[in-house]
C-alpha positions as a printed NumPy array, in Angstrom:
array([[  0.   ,   0.   ,   0.   ],
       [  2.824,   2.414,   0.802],
       [  4.538,   1.732,  -2.555],
       [  1.274,   2.233,  -4.442],
       [  0.635,   5.523,  -2.665],
       [  4.141,   6.75 ,  -3.451],
       [  3.794,   5.935,  -7.14 ],
       [  0.425,   7.623,  -7.403],
       [  1.79 ,  10.787,  -5.794],
       [  4.551,  11.054,  -8.398],
       [  7.621,   9.83 ,  -6.517],
       [  9.194,   6.448,  -5.9  ],
       [ 10.36 ,   5.173,  -2.532],
       [ 13.862,   3.683,  -2.417],
       [ 13.859,   0.03 ,  -1.356],
       [ 17.24 ,   0.251,   0.348],
       [ 18.322,   3.635,   1.662],
       [ 21.294,   4.953,  -0.294],
       [ 24.074,   6.942,   1.318],
       [ 25.206,  10.007,  -0.655],
       [ 27.317,  13.11 ,  -0.186],
       [ 26.859,  16.625,  -1.523],
       [ 29.353,  16.93 ,  -4.389],
       [ 29.082,  20.675,  -5.112],
       [ 30.238,  23.571,  -2.894],
       [ 26.694,  24.025,  -1.621],
       [ 23.166,  23.006,  -2.538],
       [ 19.667,  23.938,  -1.409],
       [ 17.465,  21.596,   0.586],
       [ 13.842,  22.216,  -0.411],
       [ 10.477,  21.344,   1.087],
       [  9.108,  20.088,  -2.249],
       [ 10.743,  18.694,  -5.391],
       [ 10.58 ,  22.039,  -7.195],
       [ 12.389,  25.383,  -7.261],
       [ 10.165,  28.108,  -5.837],
       [ 10.885,  31.327,  -3.986],
       [  9.536,  30.116,  -0.671],
       [ 10.335,  26.402,  -0.292],
       [ 14.033,  26.591,   0.586],
       [ 14.802,  25.079,   3.995],
       [ 18.602,  25.033,   4.229],
       [ 21.911,  25.34 ,   2.413],
       [ 23.823,  22.05 ,   2.645],
       [ 27.622,  22.162,   2.283],
       [ 29.936,  20.022,   0.18 ],
       [ 30.849,  16.678,   1.743],
       [ 27.76 ,  16.478,   3.959],
       [ 26.382,  12.958,   4.135],
       [ 22.685,  12.33 ,   3.435],
       [ 20.414,   9.301,   3.115],
       [ 18.238,   8.994,   0.003],
       [ 14.726,   7.721,   0.781],
       [ 12.797,   8.608,  -2.377],
       [ 13.019,   9.83 ,  -5.966],
       [ 10.966,  12.101,  -8.199],
       [ 12.391,  12.705, -11.648],
       [ 15.757,  14.449, -11.21 ],
       [ 15.081,  15.128,  -7.52 ],
       [ 16.028,  12.99 ,  -4.523],
       [ 14.254,  12.852,  -1.199],
       [ 17.023,  12.912,   1.394],
       [ 17.354,  12.834,   5.168],
       [ 19.727,  15.298,   6.83 ],
       [ 20.888,  14.807,  10.431],
       [ 23.191,  16.799,  12.676],
       [ 23.558,  18.88 ,  15.816],
       [ 22.216,  22.373,  16.452],
       [ 22.679,  24.786,  19.37 ],
       [ 19.62 ,  24.175,  21.545],
       [ 18.998,  27.869,  22.23 ],
       [ 18.463,  28.371,  18.472],
       [ 15.366,  26.156,  18.294],
       [ 11.913,  26.273,  19.866],
       [  9.269,  23.606,  20.385],
       [  6.344,  23.42 ,  17.956],
       [  3.593,  21.062,  16.839],
       [  3.382,  22.239,  13.229],
       [  3.117,  19.648,  10.437],
       [  4.055,  16.796,  12.754],
       [  7.443,  18.245,  13.742],
       [  8.477,  19.125,  17.29 ],
       [ 11.177,  21.781,  16.75 ],
       [ 11.583,  24.927,  14.644],
       [ 14.702,  27.028,  13.992],
       [ 14.011,  30.266,  15.836],
       [ 17.288,  32.177,  15.603],
       [ 17.11 ,  35.297,  13.422],
       [ 19.205,  34.647,  10.307],
       [ 19.194,  30.879,  10.823],
       [ 21.674,  28.558,  12.522],
       [ 24.507,  26.154,  11.681],
       [ 24.005,  22.397,  11.666],
       [ 27.164,  20.588,  12.747],
       [ 28.292,  16.968,  12.477],
       [ 28.871,  16.611,  16.226],
       [ 27.855,  18.578,  19.346],
       [ 30.733,  21.067,  19.302],
       [ 31.232,  24.577,  18.004],
       [ 34.47 ,  23.411,  16.365],
       [ 32.827,  20.463,  14.577],
       [ 32.486,  20.503,  10.818],
       [ 29.559,  22.575,   9.589],
       [ 27.154,  20.426,   7.576],
       [ 24.493,  22.977,   6.663],
       [ 22.989,  26.381,   7.34 ],
       [ 19.359,  25.984,   8.445],
       [ 17.01 ,  28.861,   7.694],
       [ 14.838,  30.412,  10.36 ],
       [ 11.423,  28.724,  10.39 ],
       [ 12.734,  25.311,   9.25 ],
       [ 10.817,  22.516,  10.991],
       [ 12.801,  19.63 ,  12.502],
       [ 12.477,  16.339,  14.332],
       [ 14.36 ,  16.363,  17.633],
       [ 16.284,  13.147,  18.304],
       [ 18.347,  13.677,  21.469],
       [ 19.889,  16.289,  23.755],
       [ 23.526,  16.424,  24.803],
       [ 24.545,  19.355,  26.959],
       [ 23.653,  22.563,  25.11 ],
       [ 23.214,  20.737,  21.798],
       [ 20.278,  18.934,  20.164],
       [ 20.519,  16.285,  17.447],
       [ 17.896,  16.918,  14.77 ],
       [ 16.668,  15.398,  11.534],
       [ 14.736,  16.59 ,   8.477],
       [ 13.667,  14.784,   5.306],
       [ 13.227,  16.987,   2.22 ],
       [ 14.325,  17.268,  -1.43 ],
       [ 17.592,  17.976,  -3.245],
       [ 18.68 ,  18.139,  -6.898],
       [ 20.124,  14.73 ,  -7.882],
       [ 23.039,  16.093,  -9.932],
       [ 24.479,  17.67 ,  -6.775],
       [ 24.791,  14.308,  -5.021],
       [ 27.243,  11.431,  -5.403],
       [ 26.969,   7.913,  -3.911],
       [ 29.253,   6.975,  -1.028],
       [ 28.384,   3.39 ,  -0.126],
       [ 30.837,   1.754,  -2.507],
       [ 33.695,   4.067,  -1.558],
       [ 33.072,   3.744,   2.172],
       [ 32.697,  -0.042,   2.082],
       [ 36.164,  -0.402,   0.488],
       [ 39.18 ,  -0.017,   2.827],
       [ 41.405,   2.916,   2.068],
       [ 44.409,   0.649,   1.547],
       [ 44.079,  -3.061,   0.603],
       [ 46.349,  -5.367,  -1.32 ],
       [ 45.291,  -5.847,  -4.947],
       [ 45.7  ,  -9.025,  -7.022],
       [ 48.573,  -7.385,  -8.884],
       [ 50.37 ,  -6.507,  -5.662],
       [ 49.458,  -2.81 ,  -5.791],
       [ 47.431,  -0.73 ,  -3.335],
       [ 43.81 ,   0.307,  -3.708],
       [ 43.066,   3.966,  -4.276],
       [ 40.798,   5.602,  -1.723],
       [ 38.151,   7.405,  -3.754],
       [ 36.169,   8.687,  -0.806],
       [ 35.481,  12.381,  -1.526],
       [ 37.87 ,  14.52 ,   0.481],
       [ 36.296,  16.989,   2.854],
       [ 37.445,  20.6  ,   2.742],
       [ 40.145,  21.396,   5.298],
       [ 38.799,  23.709,   7.99 ],
       [ 40.157,  25.89 ,  10.777],
       [ 38.34 ,  27.548,  13.665],
       [ 39.303,  30.898,  15.198],
       [ 40.69 ,  30.37 ,  18.716],
       [ 39.881,  32.285,  21.89 ],
       [ 41.02 ,  35.684,  20.599],
       [ 39.76 ,  37.624,  17.545],
       [ 41.741,  37.17 ,  14.306],
       [ 42.053,  39.715,  11.506],
       [ 41.003,  38.671,   7.992],
       [ 43.432,  40.277,   5.503],
       [ 43.314,  40.855,   1.747],
       [ 46.729,  39.127,   1.53 ],
       [ 49.459,  38.138,   4.039],
       [ 50.726,  41.739,   3.927],
       [ 47.459,  43.391,   2.904],
       [ 44.733,  45.493,   4.473],
       [ 42.252,  44.257,   7.055],
       [ 38.874,  43.146,   5.721],
       [ 37.252,  42.038,   8.984],
       [ 37.86 ,  40.901,  12.543],
       [ 36.814,  37.273,  13.039],
       [ 35.317,  36.351,  16.396],
       [ 36.295,  33.243,  18.393],
       [ 34.554,  30.141,  17.073],
       [ 34.343,  31.351,  13.458],
       [ 34.471,  28.327,  11.132],
       [ 36.644,  28.793,   8.002],
       [ 37.314,  26.599,   4.971],
       [ 40.985,  26.508,   3.924],
       [ 41.483,  26.796,   0.146],
       [ 45.28 ,  27.361,   0.022],
       [ 48.343,  27.623,   2.3  ],
       [ 51.471,  29.77 ,   2.188],
       [ 53.848,  29.137,   5.065],
       [ 52.004,  30.01 ,   8.273],
       [ 49.245,  31.741,   6.324],
       [ 46.035,  30.168,   5.045],
       [ 43.716,  31.52 ,   2.408],
       [ 40.206,  30.908,   3.695],
       [ 36.618,  31.036,   2.548],
       [ 34.028,  32.524,   4.897],
       [ 30.258,  32.357,   4.592],
       [ 27.798,  34.444,   6.55 ],
       [ 24.729,  36.625,   6.519],
       [ 24.298,  40.393,   6.388],
       [ 21.238,  42.501,   7.157],
       [ 20.402,  43.807,   3.664],
       [ 18.73 ,  47.064,   4.787],
       [ 22.084,  48.071,   6.311],
       [ 23.878,  47.703,   2.958],
       [ 24.032,  50.333,   0.241],
       [ 23.759,  49.257,  -3.417],
       [ 25.808,  51.282,  -5.883],
       [ 22.747,  52.893,  -7.435],
       [ 21.115,  54.137,  -4.231],
       [ 23.488,  56.732,  -2.841],
       [ 20.537,  59.043,  -2.322],
       [ 16.939,  58.351,  -1.375],
       [ 14.447,  58.791,  -4.184],
       [ 11.242,  60.709,  -3.679],
       [ 10.082,  60.189,  -7.261],
       [  9.546,  56.413,  -7.244],
       [  5.934,  55.543,  -6.512],
       [  4.314,  52.362,  -5.219],
       [  2.916,  51.864,  -8.724],
       [  6.475,  52.048, -10.14 ],
       [  7.604,  49.319,  -7.757],
       [  4.686,  47.034,  -8.553],
       [  5.286,  47.458, -12.291],
       [  9.023,  46.599, -12.012],
       [  9.369,  44.552,  -8.806],
       [ 12.955,  43.395,  -9.4  ],
       [ 14.405,  46.59 , -10.875],
       [ 14.238,  48.657,  -7.701],
       [ 15.2  ,  46.081,  -5.048],
       [ 17.674,  47.731,  -2.684],
       [ 16.769,  51.288,  -3.733],
       [ 16.216,  53.788,  -0.937],
       [ 13.023,  55.816,  -1.008],
       [ 11.71 ,  58.72 ,   1.049],
       [  7.934,  58.512,   1.123],
       [  5.058,  60.124,   2.936],
       [  2.587,  57.447,   4.019],
       [ -0.575,  57.25 ,   6.084],
       [ -0.064,  54.899,   9.019],
       [ -2.894,  52.381,   9.454],
       [ -1.653,  49.799,  11.963],
       [  1.295,  47.752,  13.226],
       [  0.968,  44.078,  12.257],
       [  2.914,  40.836,  12.751],
       [  3.607,  38.581,   9.756],
       [  2.135,  35.098,   9.846],
       [  3.59 ,  32.032,   8.149],
       [  1.783,  32.583,   4.834],
       [  3.557,  35.906,   4.255],
       [  6.713,  34.359,   2.84 ],
       [  8.371,  37.722,   2.071],
       [  8.735,  38.177,   5.854],
       [ 10.03 ,  35.925,   8.598],
       [  7.224,  34.625,  10.779],
       [  6.292,  37.16 ,  13.46 ],
       [  8.217,  40.04 ,  11.821],
       [  6.584,  43.403,  12.682],
       [  5.465,  45.587,   9.783],
       [  3.487,  48.757,   9.211],
       [  0.326,  48.59 ,   7.137],
       [  0.222,  51.951,   5.374],
       [ -1.269,  53.831,   2.43 ],
       [  0.885,  55.96 ,   0.094],
       [ -0.211,  59.597,   0.09 ],
       [  0.596,  60.013,  -3.619],
       [ -1.81 ,  58.858,  -6.298],
       [ -0.776,  55.197,  -5.977],
       [ -3.631,  52.883,  -5.08 ],
       [ -3.598,  50.116,  -2.5  ],
       [ -1.35 ,  49.558,   0.478],
       [  2.366,  49.333,   1.217],
       [  4.042,  47.212,   3.896],
       [  6.991,  48.642,   5.829],
       [  9.015,  46.042,   7.781],
       [ 10.058,  47.418,  11.173],
       [ 13.36 ,  46.429,  12.859],
       [ 12.883,  45.406,  16.523],
       [ 14.596,  48.515,  17.912],
       [ 12.12 ,  50.796,  16.117],
       [  8.929,  49.041,  17.249],
       [  8.43 ,  51.356,  20.304],
       [  8.599,  54.394,  18.001],
       [  5.978,  52.908,  15.676],
       [  3.723,  51.902,  18.564],
       [  3.473,  55.606,  19.413],
       [  1.901,  56.476,  16.052],
       [ -1.819,  57.178,  15.776],
       [ -4.022,  55.433,  13.206],
       [ -4.32 ,  57.496,   9.988],
       [ -1.387,  59.701,  11.051],
       [  0.735,  60.881,   8.13 ],
       [  4.482,  60.256,   8.534],
       [  7.623,  60.564,   6.402],
       [  9.637,  57.327,   6.178],
       [ 13.116,  56.611,   4.869],
       [ 13.183,  52.993,   3.714],
       [ 14.824,  50.496,   1.395],
       [ 12.877,  48.425,  -1.15 ],
       [ 12.72 ,  44.747,  -0.16 ],
       [ 10.448,  43.793,  -3.054],
       [  8.247,  45.74 ,  -5.418],
       [  5.469,  43.175,  -5.337],
       [  4.869,  40.739,  -2.474],
       [  4.078,  37.114,  -3.321],
       [  0.799,  37.055,  -1.37 ],
       [ -0.87 ,  40.443,  -1.927],
       [  1.228,  41.983,  -4.709],
       [  2.076,  45.131,  -2.736],
       [  5.492,  46.805,  -2.234],
       [  7.46 ,  45.865,   0.883],
       [  9.993,  48.316,   2.324],
       [ 12.545,  47.965,   5.124],
       [ 12.237,  50.892,   7.512],
       [ 15.425,  52.887,   8.079],
       [ 14.005,  55.972,   9.787],
       [ 10.793,  57.812,  10.555],
       [ 11.326,  61.481,   9.801]])
C-alpha cells in the first residue's frame, strides 16, 4: 500500500536507503521537489552525508541529520514536527555537538525539525526533504572499500572517498582577515568562526568565509541618495528593478501588524506597518520594522501621516502583490 501511494503521488520510494554526499560547494534543501521562492529550507555544504529515501524525476528525497545549538530552536507542533529554527538569520548544523565540529548545513529560520536527542547545550535533529540529484554522489561503494588493501597485482587500492574541505576555527582571541598576508584588514573574526581553507602559504592560510548580512544596512551602488520620485505603482510594475533602492515617502499609518507564516516575504512574526501611500498610488504598502524601532511605531496614531526613509525589499509581495519596504528611519 505504501509503494502504491508513493507511485500515485509522483515519486518512488527507495527500497534500500542509499548513502550520498553533496558533491558541489553548496546546494539547497527544499520542502518540495521544485524550485520556488519560498520552499528553501537550508543550504547544505559540500561533503555532507545524506540518506536517500525517495526519488521524483531528477530530484532525490534525502534525510539530513546533525547537531544544532539548543537555544536556536523552539518547540512546535506544526506539520508533525516538534522543533523549529528560531534564531534570526538561521543557525549552523554541525556533524557533532561542538562549536568546532564541521559545519554540515545552514538551516534557515522557520525550518521545521524532528528532535532526536539532547547532549549538553546541543540537540541532534533530523529533516527529510528534497535535493537536486546532480548535486549528489553515492558513497556506499567508496566507504565499504578499505582505504588501503592489497590488490591481485600486488598494488594498493586507491581511496576514492570524496575529500572533505580542510577547515580551521578561530581560537579564543579575535583574528584579523586580511586581503593578503601583507594586505589590508577586511574584517575581525570572532572566536569560534568556522573557516574553509582553500590554500596555504607558510604560516598563512587563504580561507573562505560564509555568513549573513542585514540587507537594509547595505548600500547598493545605485542608491546613494533616497528617491522621492519612485511611486508604489512604479515598484509594482518593475518589482525586481528597484530592489535595494532607498526611497523617502510620505505614508498614512494604518496599523502595526505581525507577519504570519503565509507571508513568505517576511520571517514569521516580523513586525510591519500597514500603510497607504499619500501620492496617487492605489492600495497599500508594507513597511518592515526592525525590533529597535517598534516602540517608536507603537506611538503612532491610526491614519497619522508620517515621512519614512526605507529600502525596497520587493516591489510586489508574493501574497498580496504590494510593495514591501525595510524601515530605516521615521522622519
